[in-house]
mmCIF file of N, CA and C in Angstrom:
data_model
loop_
_atom_site.group_PDB
_atom_site.id
_atom_site.type_symbol
_atom_site.label_atom_id
_atom_site.label_comp_id
_atom_site.label_asym_id
_atom_site.label_seq_id
_atom_site.Cartn_x
_atom_site.Cartn_y
_atom_site.Cartn_z
ATOM 1 N N MET P 1 -58.592 -17.347 29.400
ATOM 2 C CA MET P 1 -57.929 -18.567 29.022
ATOM 3 C C MET P 1 -56.579 -18.581 29.701
ATOM 4 N N SER P 2 -56.136 -19.742 30.066
ATOM 5 C CA SER P 2 -54.832 -19.843 30.693
ATOM 6 C C SER P 2 -54.036 -20.940 30.023
ATOM 7 N N THR P 3 -52.758 -20.866 30.214
ATOM 8 C CA THR P 3 -51.860 -21.900 29.735
ATOM 9 C C THR P 3 -51.370 -22.658 30.942
ATOM 10 N N ALA P 4 -51.415 -23.947 30.869
ATOM 11 C CA ALA P 4 -51.003 -24.742 32.017
ATOM 12 C C ALA P 4 -50.156 -25.891 31.557
ATOM 13 N N ALA P 5 -49.146 -26.190 32.326
ATOM 14 C CA ALA P 5 -48.314 -27.355 32.060
ATOM 15 C C ALA P 5 -48.998 -28.564 32.652
ATOM 16 N N PRO P 6 -48.723 -29.733 32.115
ATOM 17 C CA PRO P 6 -49.311 -30.928 32.689
ATOM 18 C C PRO P 6 -48.848 -31.110 34.125
ATOM 19 N N PRO P 7 -49.721 -31.687 34.959
ATOM 20 C CA PRO P 7 -49.291 -31.938 36.329
ATOM 21 C C PRO P 7 -48.152 -32.938 36.347
ATOM 22 N N ASP P 8 -47.268 -32.826 37.339
ATOM 23 C CA ASP P 8 -46.108 -33.701 37.426
ATOM 24 C C ASP P 8 -46.488 -35.171 37.443
ATOM 25 N N ASN P 9 -47.598 -35.520 38.103
ATOM 26 C CA ASN P 9 -47.966 -36.922 38.210
ATOM 27 C C ASN P 9 -48.500 -37.476 36.900
ATOM 28 N N ALA P 10 -48.723 -36.637 35.897
ATOM 29 C CA ALA P 10 -49.256 -37.109 34.624
ATOM 30 C C ALA P 10 -48.187 -37.209 33.555
ATOM 31 N N ALA P 11 -46.923 -37.009 33.892
ATOM 32 C CA ALA P 11 -45.872 -36.937 32.884
ATOM 33 C C ALA P 11 -45.042 -38.214 32.812
ATOM 34 N N SER P 12 -45.617 -39.366 33.037
ATOM 35 C CA SER P 12 -44.859 -40.598 32.927
ATOM 36 C C SER P 12 -44.697 -40.965 31.456
ATOM 37 N N ASP P 13 -43.859 -41.967 31.190
ATOM 38 C CA ASP P 13 -43.557 -42.363 29.816
ATOM 39 C C ASP P 13 -44.780 -42.849 29.054
ATOM 40 N N ASP P 14 -45.729 -43.458 29.722
ATOM 41 C CA ASP P 14 -46.894 -43.989 29.030
ATOM 42 C C ASP P 14 -48.046 -42.992 28.954
ATOM 43 N N THR P 15 -47.817 -41.765 29.393
ATOM 44 C CA THR P 15 -48.857 -40.744 29.346
ATOM 45 C C THR P 15 -48.959 -40.155 27.946
ATOM 46 N N LEU P 16 -50.162 -40.087 27.445
ATOM 47 C CA LEU P 16 -50.423 -39.425 26.175
ATOM 48 C C LEU P 16 -50.390 -37.924 26.436
ATOM 49 N N GLN P 17 -49.408 -37.252 25.864
ATOM 50 C CA GLN P 17 -49.250 -35.819 26.113
ATOM 51 C C GLN P 17 -49.772 -35.043 24.917
ATOM 52 N N LEU P 18 -50.815 -34.245 25.180
ATOM 53 C CA LEU P 18 -51.489 -33.472 24.140
ATOM 54 C C LEU P 18 -51.307 -31.992 24.414
ATOM 55 N N ARG P 19 -51.172 -31.240 23.335
ATOM 56 C CA ARG P 19 -51.093 -29.784 23.448
ATOM 57 C C ARG P 19 -52.124 -29.203 22.487
ATOM 58 N N LEU P 20 -53.015 -28.375 23.021
ATOM 59 C CA LEU P 20 -54.055 -27.750 22.216
ATOM 60 C C LEU P 20 -53.718 -26.272 22.045
ATOM 61 N N TYR P 21 -53.534 -25.866 20.788
ATOM 62 C CA TYR P 21 -53.254 -24.466 20.482
ATOM 63 C C TYR P 21 -54.568 -23.762 20.178
ATOM 64 N N VAL P 22 -54.801 -22.658 20.887
ATOM 65 C CA VAL P 22 -56.017 -21.868 20.697
ATOM 66 C C VAL P 22 -55.628 -20.396 20.634
ATOM 67 N N VAL P 23 -56.617 -19.569 20.289
ATOM 68 C CA VAL P 23 -56.428 -18.121 20.323
ATOM 69 C C VAL P 23 -57.552 -17.536 21.148
ATOM 70 N N GLY P 24 -57.214 -17.068 22.337
ATOM 71 C CA GLY P 24 -58.207 -16.464 23.215
ATOM 72 C C GLY P 24 -59.346 -17.425 23.502
ATOM 73 N N GLN P 25 -60.518 -16.863 23.696
ATOM 74 C CA GLN P 25 -61.694 -17.672 23.980
ATOM 75 C C GLN P 25 -62.670 -17.623 22.816
ATOM 76 N N SER P 26 -62.160 -17.777 21.634
ATOM 77 C CA SER P 26 -63.021 -17.788 20.449
ATOM 78 C C SER P 26 -63.956 -18.996 20.538
ATOM 79 N N PRO P 27 -65.103 -18.932 19.876
ATOM 80 C CA PRO P 27 -66.028 -20.074 19.908
ATOM 81 C C PRO P 27 -65.369 -21.384 19.466
ATOM 82 N N LYS P 28 -64.529 -21.350 18.436
ATOM 83 C CA LYS P 28 -63.859 -22.572 17.981
ATOM 84 C C LYS P 28 -62.865 -23.080 19.017
ATOM 85 N N SER P 29 -62.182 -22.169 19.684
ATOM 86 C CA SER P 29 -61.223 -22.578 20.716
ATOM 87 C C SER P 29 -61.938 -23.233 21.891
ATOM 88 N N VAL P 30 -63.013 -22.626 22.343
ATOM 89 C CA VAL P 30 -63.775 -23.181 23.466
ATOM 90 C C VAL P 30 -64.371 -24.533 23.077
ATOM 91 N N ALA P 31 -64.913 -24.627 21.867
ATOM 92 C CA ALA P 31 -65.492 -25.894 21.411
ATOM 93 C C ALA P 31 -64.423 -26.972 21.335
ATOM 94 N N ALA P 32 -63.250 -26.632 20.812
ATOM 95 C CA ALA P 32 -62.169 -27.617 20.700
ATOM 96 C C ALA P 32 -61.757 -28.124 22.078
ATOM 97 N N TYR P 33 -61.606 -27.234 23.033
ATOM 98 C CA TYR P 33 -61.219 -27.647 24.389
ATOM 99 C C TYR P 33 -62.289 -28.548 24.999
ATOM 100 N N ASN P 34 -63.537 -28.140 24.895
ATOM 101 C CA ASN P 34 -64.623 -28.951 25.472
ATOM 102 C C ASN P 34 -64.718 -30.312 24.789
ATOM 103 N N ASN P 35 -64.612 -30.337 23.474
ATOM 104 C CA ASN P 35 -64.681 -31.614 22.751
ATOM 105 C C ASN P 35 -63.497 -32.513 23.114
ATOM 106 N N LEU P 36 -62.328 -31.936 23.223
ATOM 107 C CA LEU P 36 -61.138 -32.725 23.555
ATOM 108 C C LEU P 36 -61.226 -33.315 24.962
ATOM 109 N N THR P 37 -61.570 -32.498 25.937
ATOM 110 C CA THR P 37 -61.639 -33.022 27.305
ATOM 111 C C THR P 37 -62.709 -34.108 27.419
ATOM 112 N N ARG P 38 -63.836 -33.917 26.775
ATOM 113 C CA ARG P 38 -64.896 -34.939 26.798
ATOM 114 C C ARG P 38 -64.406 -36.226 26.138
ATOM 115 N N LEU P 39 -63.767 -36.108 24.985
ATOM 116 C CA LEU P 39 -63.260 -37.279 24.276
ATOM 117 C C LEU P 39 -62.246 -38.049 25.122
ATOM 118 N N CYS P 40 -61.305 -37.336 25.704
ATOM 119 C CA CYS P 40 -60.270 -37.993 26.501
ATOM 120 C C CYS P 40 -60.870 -38.669 27.730
ATOM 121 N N GLU P 41 -61.756 -37.987 28.418
ATOM 122 C CA GLU P 41 -62.346 -38.552 29.628
ATOM 123 C C GLU P 41 -63.240 -39.749 29.328
ATOM 124 N N GLN P 42 -63.907 -39.728 28.199
ATOM 125 C CA GLN P 42 -64.855 -40.794 27.882
ATOM 126 C C GLN P 42 -64.239 -41.954 27.115
ATOM 127 N N ARG P 43 -63.185 -41.719 26.335
ATOM 128 C CA ARG P 43 -62.718 -42.756 25.425
ATOM 129 C C ARG P 43 -61.333 -43.306 25.711
ATOM 130 N N LEU P 44 -60.477 -42.560 26.383
ATOM 131 C CA LEU P 44 -59.105 -43.038 26.560
ATOM 132 C C LEU P 44 -58.983 -43.898 27.809
ATOM 133 N N THR P 45 -58.270 -44.995 27.661
ATOM 134 C CA THR P 45 -57.998 -45.859 28.809
ATOM 135 C C THR P 45 -56.569 -45.660 29.307
ATOM 136 N N THR P 46 -55.788 -44.897 28.577
ATOM 137 C CA THR P 46 -54.408 -44.616 28.954
ATOM 138 C C THR P 46 -54.339 -43.256 29.649
ATOM 139 N N PRO P 47 -53.376 -43.056 30.536
ATOM 140 C CA PRO P 47 -53.238 -41.731 31.160
ATOM 141 C C PRO P 47 -52.973 -40.669 30.097
ATOM 142 N N PHE P 48 -53.474 -39.480 30.330
ATOM 143 C CA PHE P 48 -53.263 -38.392 29.377
ATOM 144 C C PHE P 48 -53.102 -37.074 30.118
ATOM 145 N N SER P 49 -52.492 -36.128 29.429
ATOM 146 C CA SER P 49 -52.430 -34.758 29.941
ATOM 147 C C SER P 49 -52.717 -33.831 28.776
ATOM 148 N N ILE P 50 -53.384 -32.743 29.080
ATOM 149 C CA ILE P 50 -53.721 -31.743 28.060
ATOM 150 C C ILE P 50 -53.115 -30.418 28.492
ATOM 151 N N GLU P 51 -52.293 -29.875 27.625
ATOM 152 C CA GLU P 51 -51.730 -28.547 27.856
ATOM 153 C C GLU P 51 -52.405 -27.603 26.865
ATOM 154 N N VAL P 52 -52.968 -26.528 27.375
ATOM 155 C CA VAL P 52 -53.615 -25.545 26.513
ATOM 156 C C VAL P 52 -52.656 -24.376 26.325
ATOM 157 N N VAL P 53 -52.384 -24.032 25.074
ATOM 158 C CA VAL P 53 -51.495 -22.916 24.761
ATOM 159 C C VAL P 53 -52.309 -21.858 24.032
ATOM 160 N N ASP P 54 -52.416 -20.703 24.654
ATOM 161 C CA ASP P 54 -53.098 -19.567 24.041
ATOM 162 C C ASP P 54 -52.048 -18.766 23.275
ATOM 163 N N LEU P 55 -52.208 -18.720 21.970
ATOM 164 C CA LEU P 55 -51.202 -18.038 21.149
ATOM 165 C C LEU P 55 -51.236 -16.522 21.309
ATOM 166 N N LEU P 56 -52.276 -15.993 21.950
ATOM 167 C CA LEU P 56 -52.259 -14.566 22.267
ATOM 168 C C LEU P 56 -51.231 -14.290 23.369
ATOM 169 N N GLU P 57 -51.016 -15.277 24.228
ATOM 170 C CA GLU P 57 -50.076 -15.129 25.334
ATOM 171 C C GLU P 57 -48.695 -15.696 25.008
ATOM 172 N N ASN P 58 -48.632 -16.729 24.183
ATOM 173 C CA ASN P 58 -47.360 -17.407 23.867
ATOM 174 C C ASN P 58 -47.231 -17.683 22.371
ATOM 175 N N PRO P 59 -47.147 -16.647 21.550
ATOM 176 C CA PRO P 59 -47.089 -16.879 20.098
ATOM 177 C C PRO P 59 -45.830 -17.619 19.653
ATOM 178 N N GLU P 60 -44.755 -17.530 20.416
ATOM 179 C CA GLU P 60 -43.509 -18.186 20.020
ATOM 180 C C GLU P 60 -43.628 -19.716 20.024
ATOM 181 N N LEU P 61 -44.554 -20.249 20.807
ATOM 182 C CA LEU P 61 -44.712 -21.705 20.864
ATOM 183 C C LEU P 61 -45.290 -22.280 19.572
ATOM 184 N N ALA P 62 -45.952 -21.456 18.773
ATOM 185 C CA ALA P 62 -46.519 -21.922 17.501
ATOM 186 C C ALA P 62 -45.412 -22.353 16.549
ATOM 187 N N ARG P 63 -44.275 -21.687 16.602
ATOM 188 C CA ARG P 63 -43.166 -22.040 15.719
ATOM 189 C C ARG P 63 -42.605 -23.406 16.068
ATOM 190 N N GLU P 64 -42.536 -23.683 17.347
ATOM 191 C CA GLU P 64 -41.973 -24.956 17.816
ATOM 192 C C GLU P 64 -42.711 -26.150 17.220
ATOM 193 N N ASP P 65 -44.035 -26.072 17.175
ATOM 194 C CA ASP P 65 -44.831 -27.182 16.649
ATOM 195 C C ASP P 65 -45.351 -26.897 15.237
ATOM 196 N N GLN P 66 -44.857 -25.849 14.596
ATOM 197 C CA GLN P 66 -45.223 -25.491 13.216
ATOM 198 C C GLN P 66 -46.740 -25.395 13.047
ATOM 199 N N ILE P 67 -47.362 -24.576 13.873
ATOM 200 C CA ILE P 67 -48.807 -24.397 13.857
ATOM 201 C C ILE P 67 -49.186 -23.399 12.766
ATOM 202 N N LEU P 68 -50.087 -23.816 11.882
ATOM 203 C CA LEU P 68 -50.517 -22.976 10.771
ATOM 204 C C LEU P 68 -51.985 -22.596 10.862
ATOM 205 N N ALA P 69 -52.771 -23.290 11.685
ATOM 206 C CA ALA P 69 -54.201 -23.017 11.817
ATOM 207 C C ALA P 69 -54.597 -23.213 13.276
ATOM 208 N N ILE P 70 -55.692 -22.596 13.645
ATOM 209 C CA ILE P 70 -56.176 -22.652 15.028
ATOM 210 C C ILE P 70 -57.648 -23.026 15.009
ATOM 211 N N PRO P 71 -58.093 -23.870 15.896
ATOM 212 C CA PRO P 71 -57.345 -24.632 16.896
ATOM 213 C C PRO P 71 -56.636 -25.825 16.275
ATOM 214 N N THR P 72 -55.503 -26.166 16.841
ATOM 215 C CA THR P 72 -54.739 -27.340 16.437
ATOM 216 C C THR P 72 -54.379 -28.144 17.681
ATOM 217 N N LEU P 73 -54.599 -29.437 17.581
ATOM 218 C CA LEU P 73 -54.227 -30.364 18.646
ATOM 219 C C LEU P 73 -52.965 -31.097 18.214
ATOM 220 N N VAL P 74 -51.992 -31.167 19.090
ATOM 221 C CA VAL P 74 -50.727 -31.848 18.804
ATOM 222 C C VAL P 74 -50.524 -32.962 19.824
ATOM 223 N N ARG P 75 -50.277 -34.164 19.321
ATOM 224 C CA ARG P 75 -49.846 -35.255 20.198
ATOM 225 C C ARG P 75 -48.336 -35.152 20.279
ATOM 226 N N ARG P 76 -47.823 -34.807 21.446
ATOM 227 C CA ARG P 76 -46.389 -34.598 21.622
ATOM 228 C C ARG P 76 -45.679 -35.868 22.062
ATOM 229 N N SER P 77 -46.397 -36.745 22.749
ATOM 230 C CA SER P 77 -45.807 -37.997 23.202
ATOM 231 C C SER P 77 -46.929 -39.014 23.346
ATOM 232 N N PRO P 78 -46.709 -40.219 22.945
ATOM 233 C CA PRO P 78 -45.476 -40.787 22.413
ATOM 234 C C PRO P 78 -45.224 -40.337 20.964
ATOM 235 N N ALA P 79 -43.950 -40.436 20.557
ATOM 236 C CA ALA P 79 -43.556 -40.083 19.198
ATOM 237 C C ALA P 79 -44.158 -41.104 18.228
ATOM 238 N N PRO P 80 -44.387 -40.749 17.001
ATOM 239 C CA PRO P 80 -44.111 -39.474 16.358
ATOM 240 C C PRO P 80 -45.211 -38.466 16.653
ATOM 241 N N MET P 81 -44.866 -37.192 16.490
ATOM 242 C CA MET P 81 -45.816 -36.112 16.704
ATOM 243 C C MET P 81 -46.940 -36.207 15.662
ATOM 244 N N ARG P 82 -48.153 -35.938 16.099
ATOM 245 C CA ARG P 82 -49.324 -35.934 15.210
ATOM 246 C C ARG P 82 -50.103 -34.654 15.443
ATOM 247 N N ARG P 83 -50.805 -34.173 14.399
ATOM 248 C CA ARG P 83 -51.587 -32.943 14.513
ATOM 249 C C ARG P 83 -52.998 -33.174 13.980
ATOM 250 N N VAL P 84 -53.968 -32.548 14.623
ATOM 251 C CA VAL P 84 -55.350 -32.539 14.159
ATOM 252 C C VAL P 84 -55.823 -31.092 14.245
ATOM 253 N N ILE P 85 -56.389 -30.601 13.151
ATOM 254 C CA ILE P 85 -56.855 -29.222 13.078
ATOM 255 C C ILE P 85 -58.378 -29.205 13.107
ATOM 256 N N GLY P 86 -58.944 -28.241 13.818
ATOM 257 C CA GLY P 86 -60.392 -28.054 13.814
ATOM 258 C C GLY P 86 -60.959 -28.029 15.219
ATOM 259 N N ASP P 87 -62.294 -28.082 15.295
ATOM 260 C CA ASP P 87 -62.945 -27.976 16.608
ATOM 261 C C ASP P 87 -63.023 -29.315 17.345
ATOM 262 N N LEU P 88 -62.491 -30.378 16.738
ATOM 263 C CA LEU P 88 -62.367 -31.707 17.361
ATOM 264 C C LEU P 88 -63.729 -32.319 17.687
ATOM 265 N N SER P 89 -64.755 -31.923 16.945
ATOM 266 C CA SER P 89 -66.110 -32.419 17.213
ATOM 267 C C SER P 89 -66.312 -33.856 16.744
ATOM 268 N N ASP P 90 -65.524 -34.329 15.793
ATOM 269 C CA ASP P 90 -65.630 -35.709 15.314
ATOM 270 C C ASP P 90 -64.591 -36.555 16.053
ATOM 271 N N GLY P 91 -65.030 -37.169 17.150
ATOM 272 C CA GLY P 91 -64.115 -37.904 18.010
ATOM 273 C C GLY P 91 -63.371 -39.022 17.305
ATOM 274 N N GLU P 92 -64.044 -39.747 16.443
ATOM 275 C CA GLU P 92 -63.386 -40.850 15.730
ATOM 276 C C GLU P 92 -62.279 -40.309 14.823
ATOM 277 N N ARG P 93 -62.524 -39.188 14.170
ATOM 278 C CA ARG P 93 -61.514 -38.574 13.307
ATOM 279 C C ARG P 93 -60.315 -38.111 14.141
ATOM 280 N N VAL P 94 -60.599 -37.564 15.305
ATOM 281 C CA VAL P 94 -59.520 -37.109 16.186
ATOM 282 C C VAL P 94 -58.661 -38.295 16.635
ATOM 283 N N LEU P 95 -59.302 -39.384 17.042
ATOM 284 C CA LEU P 95 -58.551 -40.564 17.494
ATOM 285 C C LEU P 95 -57.716 -41.145 16.351
ATOM 286 N N ARG P 96 -58.278 -41.186 15.144
ATOM 287 C CA ARG P 96 -57.506 -41.674 13.986
ATOM 288 C C ARG P 96 -56.362 -40.717 13.676
ATOM 289 N N GLY P 97 -56.641 -39.426 13.708
ATOM 290 C CA GLY P 97 -55.623 -38.423 13.392
ATOM 291 C C GLY P 97 -54.461 -38.452 14.370
ATOM 292 N N LEU P 98 -54.752 -38.764 15.608
ATOM 293 C CA LEU P 98 -53.691 -38.846 16.618
ATOM 294 C C LEU P 98 -52.998 -40.194 16.593
ATOM 295 N N ASP P 99 -53.533 -41.123 15.798
ATOM 296 C CA ASP P 99 -52.967 -42.470 15.667
ATOM 297 C C ASP P 99 -52.859 -43.138 17.037
ATOM 298 N N ILE P 100 -53.951 -43.079 17.762
ATOM 299 C CA ILE P 100 -53.994 -43.707 19.082
ATOM 300 C C ILE P 100 -54.364 -45.167 18.898
ATOM 301 N N SER P 101 -53.600 -46.045 19.506
ATOM 302 C CA SER P 101 -53.824 -47.481 19.333
ATOM 303 C C SER P 101 -55.182 -47.876 19.899
ATOM 304 N N SER P 102 -55.749 -48.911 19.320
ATOM 305 C CA SER P 102 -57.073 -49.351 19.758
ATOM 306 C C SER P 102 -57.059 -49.823 21.207
ATOM 307 N N SER P 103 -55.913 -50.278 21.693
ATOM 308 C CA SER P 103 -55.844 -50.719 23.092
ATOM 309 C C SER P 103 -55.976 -49.549 24.064
ATOM 310 N N ALA P 104 -55.761 -48.336 23.588
ATOM 311 C CA ALA P 104 -55.866 -47.156 24.448
ATOM 312 C C ALA P 104 -57.230 -46.495 24.347
ATOM 313 N N ILE P 105 -58.134 -47.106 23.562
ATOM 314 C CA ILE P 105 -59.449 -46.508 23.346
ATOM 315 C C ILE P 105 -60.506 -47.422 23.950
ATOM 316 N N ALA P 106 -61.358 -46.851 24.775
ATOM 317 C CA ALA P 106 -62.455 -47.597 25.372
ATOM 318 C C ALA P 106 -63.630 -47.600 24.410
ATOM 319 N N SER P 107 -64.563 -48.488 24.638
ATOM 320 C CA SER P 107 -65.767 -48.487 23.825
ATOM 321 C C SER P 107 -66.514 -47.174 24.036
ATOM 322 N N ALA P 108 -67.444 -46.859 23.151
ATOM 323 C CA ALA P 108 -68.135 -45.574 23.182
ATOM 324 C C ALA P 108 -68.892 -45.337 24.482
ATOM 325 N N ASP P 109 -69.288 -46.389 25.187
ATOM 326 C CA ASP P 109 -70.057 -46.176 26.413
ATOM 327 C C ASP P 109 -69.209 -46.203 27.678
ATOM 328 N N HIS P 110 -67.859 -46.332 27.531
ATOM 329 C CA HIS P 110 -66.960 -46.321 28.683
ATOM 330 C C HIS P 110 -66.905 -44.914 29.254
ATOM 331 N N ARG P 111 -66.863 -44.807 30.556
ATOM 332 C CA ARG P 111 -66.812 -43.505 31.212
ATOM 333 C C ARG P 111 -65.612 -43.424 32.141
ATOM 334 N N GLY P 112 -64.406 -43.600 31.618
ATOM 335 C CA GLY P 112 -63.195 -43.468 32.418
ATOM 336 C C GLY P 112 -62.831 -42.015 32.564
ATOM 337 N N ALA P 113 -61.934 -41.718 33.456
ATOM 338 C CA ALA P 113 -61.495 -40.342 33.648
ATOM 339 C C ALA P 113 -60.032 -40.327 34.014
ATOM 340 N N SER P 114 -59.326 -39.370 33.484
ATOM 341 C CA SER P 114 -57.941 -39.111 33.819
ATOM 342 C C SER P 114 -57.793 -37.624 34.030
ATOM 343 N N PRO P 115 -56.780 -37.224 34.753
ATOM 344 C CA PRO P 115 -56.624 -35.801 35.005
ATOM 345 C C PRO P 115 -56.245 -35.042 33.743
ATOM 346 N N ALA P 116 -56.817 -33.901 33.569
ATOM 347 C CA ALA P 116 -56.463 -32.994 32.490
ATOM 348 C C ALA P 116 -56.072 -31.677 33.129
ATOM 349 N N SER P 117 -55.208 -30.941 32.459
ATOM 350 C CA SER P 117 -54.837 -29.646 32.981
ATOM 351 C C SER P 117 -55.176 -28.591 31.952
ATOM 352 N N GLY P 118 -55.226 -27.380 32.432
ATOM 353 C CA GLY P 118 -55.530 -26.282 31.545
ATOM 354 C C GLY P 118 -56.994 -25.937 31.609
ATOM 355 N N SER P 119 -57.294 -24.756 31.215
ATOM 356 C CA SER P 119 -58.682 -24.319 31.147
ATOM 357 C C SER P 119 -58.781 -23.299 30.049
ATOM 358 N N ILE P 120 -59.975 -23.045 29.678
ATOM 359 C CA ILE P 120 -60.192 -22.096 28.602
ATOM 360 C C ILE P 120 -61.349 -21.205 28.944
#
């Protein structure tokens, strides 16, 4: 697993900036990453970036976002910060939890793609 910062071209003001906290390559961590990338690529119409933070490598970052469970997804921008805990398998719950506006969500059969960073 690696930790990666969002690419420079994905850090504009209208970019949805997500940070996924995981621990190593546990089954839940891998599932959360796969579910998140699929959800973002298939459902979001707005630019997004995904930063994966492995708490085995960067435990101090958990304090910054007050992480209490793993995996946890944090919407860092736009404000306010939102958190969703779990394997992110329920896409509708994840979108509601992140409070993503309906204008940024494509219909279920849309197949858009935006760059994501990080790997697990």
